[in-house]
């Protein structure tokens, strides 16, 4: 009786004007090759995060995807163009809280 645990990225989606990358990871538990359970975890990655400083200036930081899979890194490099990042920065600055 062999019980195994496998973690796979089973869905990667690019959504919205600012190309948010949504990643779904499945954890699959199997016994002798037969699936016993499957659970999911999701996380989303935006191309830029922005913080308004005390002097009303903004600090924009590109999202670090170095901890993501090579597939997610490749998608980010492709869809997060300078145009998309600049649009996201402008959108972040336009939000009033």
N, CA, C and O atoms as a Tinker XYZ file with bonds, in Angstrom:
   388  protein
     1  N      0.838000   -1.166000    0.000000    73     2
     2  CA     0.000000    0.000000    0.000000    64     1     3
     3  C      0.892000    1.242000    0.000000    63     2     4     5
     4  O      1.508000    1.579000    1.011000    81     3
     5  N      0.950000    1.918000   -1.156000    73     3     6
     6  CA     1.768000    3.120000   -1.274000    64     5     7
     7  C      0.874000    4.346000   -1.365000    63     6     8     9
     8  O      0.028000    4.460000   -2.252000    81     7
     9  N      1.083000    5.261000   -0.422000    73     7    10
    10  CA     0.345000    6.521000   -0.437000    64     9    11
    11  C      1.290000    7.608000   -0.939000    63    10    12    13
    12  O      2.411000    7.754000   -0.451000    81    11
    13  N      0.812000    8.368000   -1.923000    73    11    14
    14  CA     1.630000    9.427000   -2.505000    64    13    15
    15  C      0.880000   10.753000   -2.461000    63    14    16    17
    16  O     -0.349000   10.801000   -2.415000    81    15
    17  N      1.654000   11.809000   -2.478000    73    15    18
    18  CA     1.104000   13.165000   -2.500000    64    17    19
    19  C      1.754000   13.883000   -3.678000    63    18    20    21
    20  O      2.978000   13.910000   -3.801000    81    19
    21  N      0.935000   14.455000   -4.528000    73    19    22
    22  CA     1.426000   15.158000   -5.703000    64    21    23
    23  C      0.839000   16.569000   -5.708000    63    22    24    25
    24  O     -0.361000   16.748000   -5.497000    81    23
    25  N      1.681000   17.558000   -5.948000    73    23    26
    26  CA     1.226000   18.945000   -6.028000    64    25    27
    27  C      1.482000   19.421000   -7.456000    63    26    28    29
    28  O      2.613000   19.396000   -7.941000    81    27
    29  N      0.404000   19.857000   -8.120000    73    27    30
    30  CA     0.514000   20.280000   -9.511000    64    29    31
    31  C     -0.207000   21.611000   -9.728000    63    30    32    33
    32  O     -1.231000   21.887000   -9.104000    81    31
    33  N      0.340000   22.418000  -10.611000    73    31    34
    34  CA    -0.370000   23.611000  -11.063000    64    33    35
    35  C     -1.288000   23.133000  -12.170000    63    34    36    37
    36  O     -0.830000   22.808000  -13.265000    81    35
    37  N     -2.573000   23.090000  -11.893000    73    35    38
    38  CA    -3.482000   22.532000  -12.886000    64    37    39
    39  C     -4.259000   23.587000  -13.658000    63    38    40    41
    40  O     -4.978000   23.259000  -14.601000    81    39
    41  N     -4.121000   24.863000  -13.265000    73    39    42
    42  CA    -4.793000   25.918000  -14.021000    64    41    43
    43  C     -4.033000   27.224000  -13.842000    63    42    44    45
    44  O     -3.742000   27.642000  -12.721000    81    43
    45  N     -3.719000   27.856000  -14.956000    73    43    46
    46  CA    -3.093000   29.179000  -14.953000    64    45    47
    47  C     -3.908000   30.042000  -15.909000    63    46    48    49
    48  O     -4.081000   29.700000  -17.078000    81    47
    49  N     -4.404000   31.162000  -15.398000    73    47    50
    50  CA    -5.240000   32.044000  -16.209000    64    49    51
    51  C     -4.691000   33.463000  -16.183000    63    50    52    53
    52  O     -4.149000   33.905000  -15.170000    81    51
    53  N     -4.829000   34.167000  -17.281000    73    51    54
    54  CA    -4.494000   35.582000  -17.360000    64    53    55
    55  C     -5.813000   36.323000  -17.549000    63    54    56    57
    56  O     -6.543000   36.066000  -18.506000    81    55
    57  N     -6.117000   37.251000  -16.625000    73    55    58
    58  CA    -7.415000   37.920000  -16.673000    64    57    59
    59  C     -7.276000   39.431000  -16.497000    63    58    60    61
    60  O     -6.359000   39.911000  -15.831000    81    59
    61  N     -8.190000   40.158000  -17.100000    73    59    62
    62  CA    -8.307000   41.588000  -16.882000    64    61    63
    63  C     -7.373000   42.434000  -17.717000    63    62    64    65
    64  O     -6.472000   41.942000  -18.396000    81    63
    65  N     -7.629000   43.739000  -17.636000    73    63    66
    66  CA    -6.850000   44.714000  -18.400000    64    65    67
    67  C     -5.380000   44.728000  -18.009000    63    66    68    69
    68  O     -4.515000   45.025000  -18.834000    81    67
    69  N     -5.097000   44.406000  -16.742000    73    67    70
    70  CA    -3.723000   44.508000  -16.239000    64    69    71
    71  C     -3.054000   43.141000  -16.126000    63    70    72    73
    72  O     -2.041000   42.977000  -15.446000    81    71
    73  N     -3.647000   42.173000  -16.806000    73    71    74
    74  CA    -3.067000   40.829000  -16.969000    64    73    75
    75  C     -2.722000   40.157000  -15.641000    63    74    76    77
    76  O     -1.615000   39.653000  -15.457000    81    75
    77  N     -3.682000   40.158000  -14.722000    73    75    78
    78  CA    -3.507000   39.432000  -13.466000    64    77    79
    79  C     -3.369000   37.949000  -13.783000    63    78    80    81
    80  O     -4.139000   37.400000  -14.571000    81    79
    81  N     -2.388000   37.309000  -13.166000    73    79    82
    82  CA    -2.167000   35.874000  -13.376000    64    81    83
    83  C     -2.739000   35.136000  -12.170000    63    82    84    85
    84  O     -2.323000   35.356000  -11.032000    81    83
    85  N     -3.706000   34.253000  -12.445000    73    83    86
    86  CA    -4.308000   33.441000  -11.398000    64    85    87
    87  C     -3.769000   32.016000  -11.532000    63    86    88    89
    88  O     -3.778000   31.433000  -12.616000    81    87
    89  N     -3.303000   31.474000  -10.415000    73    87    90
    90  CA    -2.702000   30.142000  -10.421000    64    89    91
    91  C     -3.484000   29.249000   -9.457000    63    90    92    93
    92  O     -3.670000   29.589000   -8.289000    81    91
    93  N     -3.936000   28.110000   -9.962000    73    91    94
    94  CA    -4.591000   27.120000   -9.099000    64    93    95
    95  C     -3.671000   25.921000   -8.970000    63    94    96    97
    96  O     -3.216000   25.356000   -9.964000    81    95
    97  N     -3.406000   25.543000   -7.730000    73    95    98
    98  CA    -2.554000   24.398000   -7.430000    64    97    99
    99  C     -3.410000   23.304000   -6.815000    63    98   100   101
   100  O     -4.192000   23.558000   -5.898000    81    99
   101  N     -3.262000   22.092000   -7.319000    73    99   102
   102  CA    -4.004000   20.948000   -6.796000    64   101   103
   103  C     -3.058000   20.057000   -6.001000    63   102   104   105
   104  O     -1.945000   19.768000   -6.439000    81   103
   105  N     -3.513000   19.628000   -4.835000    73   103   106
   106  CA    -2.787000   18.636000   -4.041000    64   105   107
   107  C     -3.582000   17.337000   -4.152000    63   106   108   109
   108  O     -4.737000   17.266000   -3.732000    81   107
   109  N     -2.951000   16.316000   -4.720000    73   107   110
   110  CA    -3.620000   15.048000   -4.980000    64   109   111
   111  C     -3.002000   13.961000   -4.104000    63   110   112   113
   112  O     -1.791000   13.740000   -4.124000    81   111
   113  N     -3.849000   13.296000   -3.341000    73   111   114
   114  CA    -3.422000   12.168000   -2.502000    64   113   115
   115  C     -3.887000   10.884000   -3.185000    63   114   116   117
   116  O     -5.063000   10.734000   -3.516000    81   115
   117  N     -2.944000    9.959000   -3.391000    73   115   118
   118  CA    -3.271000    8.690000   -4.054000    64   117   119
   119  C     -2.815000    7.510000   -3.204000    63   118   120   121
   120  O     -1.835000    7.588000   -2.464000    81   119
   121  N     -3.548000    6.435000   -3.336000    73   119   122
   122  CA    -3.152000    5.172000   -2.717000    64   121   123
   123  C     -3.095000    4.128000   -3.819000    63   122   124   125
   124  O     -4.093000    3.852000   -4.484000    81   123
   125  N     -1.927000    3.560000   -4.001000    73   123   126
   126  CA    -1.699000    2.583000   -5.070000    64   125   127
   127  C     -2.172000    3.113000   -6.428000    63   126   128   129
   128  O     -2.757000    2.378000   -7.224000    81   127
   129  N     -1.910000    4.389000   -6.675000    73   127   130
   130  CA    -2.251000    4.979000   -7.958000    64   129   131
   131  C     -3.690000    5.450000   -8.083000    63   130   132   133
   132  O     -4.041000    6.083000   -9.078000    81   131
   133  N     -4.526000    5.158000   -7.105000    73   131   134
   134  CA    -5.932000    5.573000   -7.149000    64   133   135
   135  C     -6.119000    6.834000   -6.307000    63   134   136   137
   136  O     -5.719000    6.882000   -5.144000    81   135
   137  N     -6.726000    7.843000   -6.902000    73   135   138
   138  CA    -6.914000    9.118000   -6.219000    64   137   139
   139  C     -7.895000    8.988000   -5.056000    63   138   140   141
   140  O     -9.018000    8.508000   -5.212000    81   139
   141  N     -7.431000    9.434000   -3.880000    73   139   142
   142  CA    -8.278000    9.431000   -2.684000    64   141   143
   143  C     -8.873000   10.806000   -2.424000    63   142   144   145
   144  O    -10.029000   10.930000   -2.019000    81   143
   145  N     -8.071000   11.836000   -2.662000    73   143   146
   146  CA    -8.571000   13.191000   -2.421000    64   145   147
   147  C     -7.815000   14.185000   -3.286000    63   146   148   149
   148  O     -6.708000   13.935000   -3.762000    81   147
   149  N     -8.476000   15.336000   -3.466000    73   147   150
   150  CA    -7.880000   16.432000   -4.232000    64   149   151
   151  C     -8.363000   17.726000   -3.583000    63   150   152   153
   152  O     -9.559000   17.922000   -3.363000    81   151
   153  N     -7.411000   18.600000   -3.282000    73   151   154
   154  CA    -7.770000   19.908000   -2.725000    64   153   155
   155  C     -7.054000   20.983000   -3.538000    63   154   156   157
   156  O     -6.072000   20.714000   -4.229000    81   155
   157  N     -7.575000   22.216000   -3.439000    73   155   158
   158  CA    -7.068000   23.287000   -4.272000    64   157   159
   159  C     -6.639000   24.485000   -3.445000    63   158   160   161
   160  O     -7.172000   24.758000   -2.370000    81   159
   161  N     -5.665000   25.181000   -3.984000    73   159   162
   162  CA    -5.215000   26.460000   -3.436000    64   161   163
   163  C     -5.080000   27.401000   -4.629000    63   162   164   165
   164  O     -4.605000   27.004000   -5.693000    81   163
   165  N     -5.500000   28.643000   -4.442000    73   163   166
   166  CA    -5.382000   29.636000   -5.513000    64   165   167
   167  C     -4.607000   30.844000   -5.011000    63   166   168   169
   168  O     -4.676000   31.204000   -3.836000    81   167
   169  N     -3.874000   31.457000   -5.920000    73   167   170
   170  CA    -3.278000   32.750000   -5.633000    64   169   171
   171  C     -3.220000   33.553000   -6.928000    63   170   172   173
   172  O     -3.185000   33.004000   -8.029000    81   171
   173  N     -3.212000   34.866000   -6.754000    73   171   174
   174  CA    -3.204000   35.766000   -7.905000    64   173   175
   175  C     -1.981000   36.674000   -7.831000    63   174   176   177
   176  O     -1.541000   37.064000   -6.749000    81   175
   177  N     -1.452000   36.997000   -8.986000    73   175   178
   178  CA    -0.273000   37.851000   -9.093000    64   177   179
   179  C     -0.599000   39.052000   -9.968000    63   178   180   181
   180  O     -1.018000   38.900000  -11.116000    81   179
   181  N     -0.407000   40.234000   -9.426000    73   179   182
   182  CA    -0.566000   41.454000  -10.202000    64   181   183
   183  C      0.822000   41.938000  -10.609000    63   182   184   185
   184  O      1.800000   41.692000   -9.904000    81   183
   185  N      0.906000   42.619000  -11.732000    73   183   186
   186  CA     2.214000   42.989000  -12.275000    64   185   187
   187  C      2.945000   44.025000  -11.430000    63   186   188   189
   188  O      4.175000   44.044000  -11.397000    81   187
   189  N      2.192000   44.888000  -10.746000    73   187   190
   190  CA     2.786000   45.991000   -9.985000    64   189   191
   191  C      2.003000   46.184000   -8.695000    63   190   192   193
   192  O      0.778000   46.063000   -8.679000    81   191
   193  N      2.716000   46.485000   -7.617000    73   191   194
   194  CA     2.047000   46.947000   -6.391000    64   193   195
   195  C      2.480000   48.393000   -6.170000    63   194   196   197
   196  O      3.600000   48.783000   -6.499000    81   195
   197  N      1.566000   49.174000   -5.605000    73   195   198
   198  CA     1.815000   50.603000   -5.448000    64   197   199
   199  C      1.482000   51.045000   -4.035000    63   198   200   201
   200  O      0.523000   50.576000   -3.423000    81   199
   201  N      2.306000   51.970000   -3.530000    73   199   202
   202  CA     2.098000   52.532000   -2.200000    64   201   203
   203  C      2.187000   54.043000   -2.307000    63   202   204   205
   204  O      3.116000   54.584000   -2.905000    81   203
   205  N      1.199000   54.720000   -1.715000    73   203   206
   206  CA     1.236000   56.179000   -1.686000    64   205   207
   207  C      2.033000   56.611000   -0.464000    63   206   208   209
   208  O      1.740000   56.196000    0.657000    81   207
   209  N      3.030000   57.437000   -0.685000    73   207   210
   210  CA     3.906000   57.894000    0.390000    64   209   211
   211  C      3.284000   59.085000    1.121000    63   210   212   213
   212  O      2.324000   59.688000    0.641000    81   211
   213  N      3.841000   59.411000    2.277000    73   211   214
   214  CA     3.335000   60.527000    3.088000    64   213   215
   215  C      3.380000   61.861000    2.349000    63   214   216   217
   216  O      2.571000   62.751000    2.613000    81   215
   217  N      4.327000   61.995000    1.423000    73   215   218
   218  CA     4.450000   63.256000    0.677000    64   217   219
   219  C      3.600000   63.264000   -0.599000    63   218   220   221
   220  O      3.802000   64.102000   -1.478000    81   219
   221  N      2.661000   62.338000   -0.695000    73   219   222
   222  CA     1.744000   62.188000   -1.835000    64   221   223
   223  C      2.420000   61.683000   -3.110000    63   222   224   225
   224  O      1.793000   61.665000   -4.169000    81   223
   225  N      3.678000   61.275000   -3.029000    73   223   226
   226  CA     4.313000   60.613000   -4.169000    64   225   227
   227  C      3.958000   59.120000   -4.103000    63   226   228   229
   228  O      3.386000   58.651000   -3.120000    81   227
   229  N      4.297000   58.404000   -5.137000    73   227   230
   230  CA     3.992000   56.973000   -5.202000    64   229   231
   231  C      5.261000   56.154000   -5.360000    63   230   232   233
   232  O      6.213000   56.577000   -6.017000    81   231
   233  N      5.263000   54.976000   -4.750000    73   231   234
   234  CA     6.323000   53.999000   -4.971000    64   233   235
   235  C      5.681000   52.782000   -5.624000    63   234   236   237
   236  O      4.758000   52.188000   -5.066000    81   235
   237  N      6.169000   52.408000   -6.811000    73   235   238
   238  CA     5.651000   51.261000   -7.554000    64   237   239
   239  C      6.718000   50.175000   -7.565000    63   238   240   241
   240  O      7.892000   50.443000   -7.818000    81   239
   241  N      6.296000   48.950000   -7.287000    73   239   242
   242  CA     7.226000   47.828000   -7.243000    64   241   243
   243  C      6.736000   46.727000   -8.171000    63   242   244   245
   244  O      5.606000   46.255000   -8.046000    81   243
   245  N      7.592000   46.321000   -9.104000    73   243   246
   246  CA     7.249000   45.193000   -9.970000    64   245   247
   247  C      7.160000   43.922000   -9.119000    63   246   248   249
   248  O      7.935000   43.741000   -8.179000    81   247
   249  N      6.231000   43.068000   -9.448000    73   247   250
   250  CA     6.039000   41.823000   -8.710000    64   249   251
   251  C      7.181000   40.857000   -9.000000    63   250   252   253
   252  O      7.543000   40.635000  -10.155000    81   251
   253  N      7.742000   40.290000   -7.940000    73   251   254
   254  CA     8.823000   39.298000   -8.045000    64   253   255
   255  C      8.191000   37.923000   -8.252000    63   254   256   257
   256  O      7.501000   37.419000   -7.367000    81   255
   257  N      8.421000   37.321000   -9.402000    73   255   258
   258  CA     7.865000   36.005000   -9.696000    64   257   259
   259  C      8.936000   34.908000   -9.641000    63   258   260   261
   260  O      8.711000   33.798000  -10.122000    81   259
   261  N     10.084000   35.216000   -9.063000    73   259   262
   262  CA    11.179000   34.244000   -9.033000    64   261   263
   263  C     10.824000   32.978000   -8.258000    63   262   264   265
   264  O     11.418000   31.927000   -8.497000    81   263
   265  N      9.873000   33.060000   -7.339000    73   263   266
   266  CA     9.451000   31.886000   -6.584000    64   265   267
   267  C      8.355000   31.080000   -7.261000    63   266   268   269
   268  O      7.918000   30.056000   -6.736000    81   267
   269  N      7.916000   31.533000   -8.414000    73   267   270
   270  CA     6.866000   30.839000   -9.155000    64   269   271
   271  C      7.483000   29.826000  -10.113000    63   270   272   273
   272  O      8.693000   29.823000  -10.337000    81   271
   273  N      6.640000   28.970000  -10.673000    73   271   274
   274  CA     7.124000   27.976000  -11.639000    64   273   275
   275  C      7.675000   28.675000  -12.875000    63   274   276   277
   276  O      7.372000   29.842000  -13.124000    81   275
   277  N      8.480000   27.962000  -13.643000    73   275   278
   278  CA     9.024000   28.538000  -14.864000    64   277   279
   279  C      7.909000   28.879000  -15.846000    63   278   280   281
   280  O      8.043000   29.822000  -16.626000    81   279
   281  N      6.832000   28.141000  -15.819000    73   279   282
   282  CA     5.700000   28.431000  -16.710000    64   281   283
   283  C      5.053000   29.773000  -16.349000    63   282   284   285
   284  O      4.770000   30.587000  -17.228000    81   283
   285  N      4.823000   29.997000  -15.062000    73   283   286
   286  CA     4.241000   31.261000  -14.614000    64   285   287
   287  C      5.217000   32.405000  -14.902000    63   286   288   289
   288  O      4.793000   33.476000  -15.336000    81   287
   289  N      6.496000   32.198000  -14.672000    73   287   290
   290  CA     7.499000   33.224000  -14.967000    64   289   291
   291  C      7.479000   33.601000  -16.450000    63   290   292   293
   292  O      7.571000   34.777000  -16.800000    81   291
   293  N      7.360000   32.609000  -17.300000    73   291   294
   294  CA     7.318000   32.854000  -18.738000    64   293   295
   295  C      6.081000   33.630000  -19.158000    63   294   296   297
   296  O      6.152000   34.519000  -20.007000    81   295
   297  N      4.945000   33.287000  -18.559000    73   295   298
   298  CA     3.701000   33.998000  -18.853000    64   297   299
   299  C      3.826000   35.450000  -18.406000    63   298   300   301
   300  O      3.463000   36.364000  -19.145000    81   299
   301  N      4.342000   35.661000  -17.194000    73   299   302
   302  CA     4.502000   37.024000  -16.676000    64   301   303
   303  C      5.416000   37.839000  -17.580000    63   302   304   305
   304  O      5.119000   38.996000  -17.878000    81   303
   305  N      6.507000   37.258000  -18.013000    73   303   306
   306  CA     7.450000   37.969000  -18.881000    64   305   307
   307  C      6.801000   38.348000  -20.216000    63   306   308   309
   308  O      7.158000   39.357000  -20.825000    81   307
   309  N      5.861000   37.542000  -20.655000    73   307   310
   310  CA     5.203000   37.791000  -21.932000    64   309   311
   311  C      4.091000   38.832000  -21.824000    63   310   312   313
   312  O      4.007000   39.741000  -22.650000    81   311
   313  N      3.239000   38.699000  -20.810000    73   311   314
   314  CA     2.042000   39.555000  -20.757000    64   313   315
   315  C      2.242000   40.845000  -19.972000    63   314   316   317
   316  O      1.515000   41.813000  -20.193000    81   315
   317  N      3.213000   40.880000  -19.060000    73   315   318
   318  CA     3.437000   42.088000  -18.271000    64   317   319
   319  C      4.394000   43.018000  -19.004000    63   318   320   321
   320  O      5.543000   43.200000  -18.600000    81   319
   321  N      3.906000   43.590000  -20.066000    73   319   322
   322  CA     4.702000   44.524000  -20.868000    64   321   323
   323  C      4.815000   45.863000  -20.137000    63   322   324   325
   324  O      4.120000   46.104000  -19.150000    81   323
   325  N      5.688000   46.716000  -20.628000    73   323   326
   326  CA     5.824000   48.058000  -20.056000    64   325   327
   327  C      4.499000   48.811000  -20.153000    63   326   328   329
   328  O      4.133000   49.539000  -19.230000    81   327
   329  N      3.794000   48.647000  -21.235000    73   327   330
   330  CA     2.492000   49.305000  -21.416000    64   329   331
   331  C      1.504000   48.855000  -20.346000    63   330   332   333
   332  O      0.803000   49.680000  -19.761000    81   331
   333  N      1.444000   47.558000  -20.091000    73   331   334
   334  CA     0.528000   47.020000  -19.073000    64   333   335
   335  C      0.925000   47.523000  -17.691000    63   334   336   337
   336  O      0.067000   47.929000  -16.907000    81   335
   337  N      2.216000   47.498000  -17.388000    73   335   338
   338  CA     2.677000   47.970000  -16.075000    64   337   339
   339  C      2.371000   49.449000  -15.869000    63   338   340   341
   340  O      1.929000   49.846000  -14.792000    81   339
   341  N      2.601000   50.256000  -16.885000    73   339   342
   342  CA     2.315000   51.688000  -16.766000    64   341   343
   343  C      0.825000   51.945000  -16.588000    63   342   344   345
   344  O      0.438000   52.835000  -15.830000    81   343
   345  N     -0.010000   51.180000  -17.274000    73   343   346
   346  CA    -1.461000   51.318000  -17.117000    64   345   347
   347  C     -1.889000   50.926000  -15.701000    63   346   348   349
   348  O     -2.753000   51.571000  -15.108000    81   347
   349  N     -1.282000   49.867000  -15.166000    73   347   350
   350  CA    -1.609000   49.428000  -13.799000    64   349   351
   351  C     -1.171000   50.471000  -12.783000    63   350   352   353
   352  O     -1.894000   50.737000  -11.823000    81   351
   353  N      0.004000   51.067000  -12.978000    73   351   354
   354  CA     0.468000   52.123000  -12.079000    64   353   355
   355  C     -0.505000   53.299000  -12.085000    63   354   356   357
   356  O     -0.861000   53.821000  -11.028000    81   355
   357  N     -0.931000   53.712000  -13.271000    73   355   358
   358  CA    -1.877000   54.825000  -13.390000    64   357   359
   359  C     -3.206000   54.484000  -12.723000    63   358   360   361
   360  O     -3.808000   55.329000  -12.060000    81   359
   361  N     -3.656000   53.257000  -12.899000    73   359   362
   362  CA    -4.918000   52.827000  -12.277000    64   361   363
   363  C     -4.787000   52.820000  -10.754000    63   362   364   365
   364  O     -5.702000   53.246000  -10.049000    81   363
   365  N     -3.658000   52.341000  -10.250000    73   363   366
   366  CA    -3.445000   52.320000   -8.800000    64   365   367
   367  C     -3.453000   53.740000   -8.237000    63   366   368   369
   368  O     -4.010000   53.981000   -7.166000    81   367
   369  N     -2.841000   54.670000   -8.949000    73   367   370
   370  CA    -2.789000   56.056000   -8.480000    64   369   371
   371  C     -4.151000   56.730000   -8.543000    63   370   372   373
   372  O     -4.421000   57.660000   -7.783000    81   371
   373  N     -5.006000   56.269000   -9.439000    73   371   374
   374  CA    -6.323000   56.884000   -9.605000    64   373   375
   375  C     -7.327000   56.444000   -8.541000    63   374   376   377
   376  O     -8.376000   57.067000   -8.379000    81   375
   377  N     -7.006000   55.373000   -7.819000    73   375   378
   378  CA    -7.915000   54.859000   -6.790000    64   377   379
   379  C     -7.868000   55.762000   -5.566000    63   378   380   381
   380  O     -6.792000   56.080000   -5.060000    81   379
   381  N     -9.024000   56.166000   -5.098000    73   379   382
   382  CA    -9.084000   56.953000   -3.854000    64   381   383
   383  C     -9.670000   56.082000   -2.765000    63   382   384   385
   384  O    -10.662000   55.384000   -2.972000    81   383
   385  N     -9.055000   56.131000   -1.623000    73   383   386
   386  CA    -9.501000   55.288000   -0.497000    64   385   387
   387  C    -10.137000   56.152000    0.551000    63   386   388
   388  O    -10.581000   55.647000    1.582000    81   387
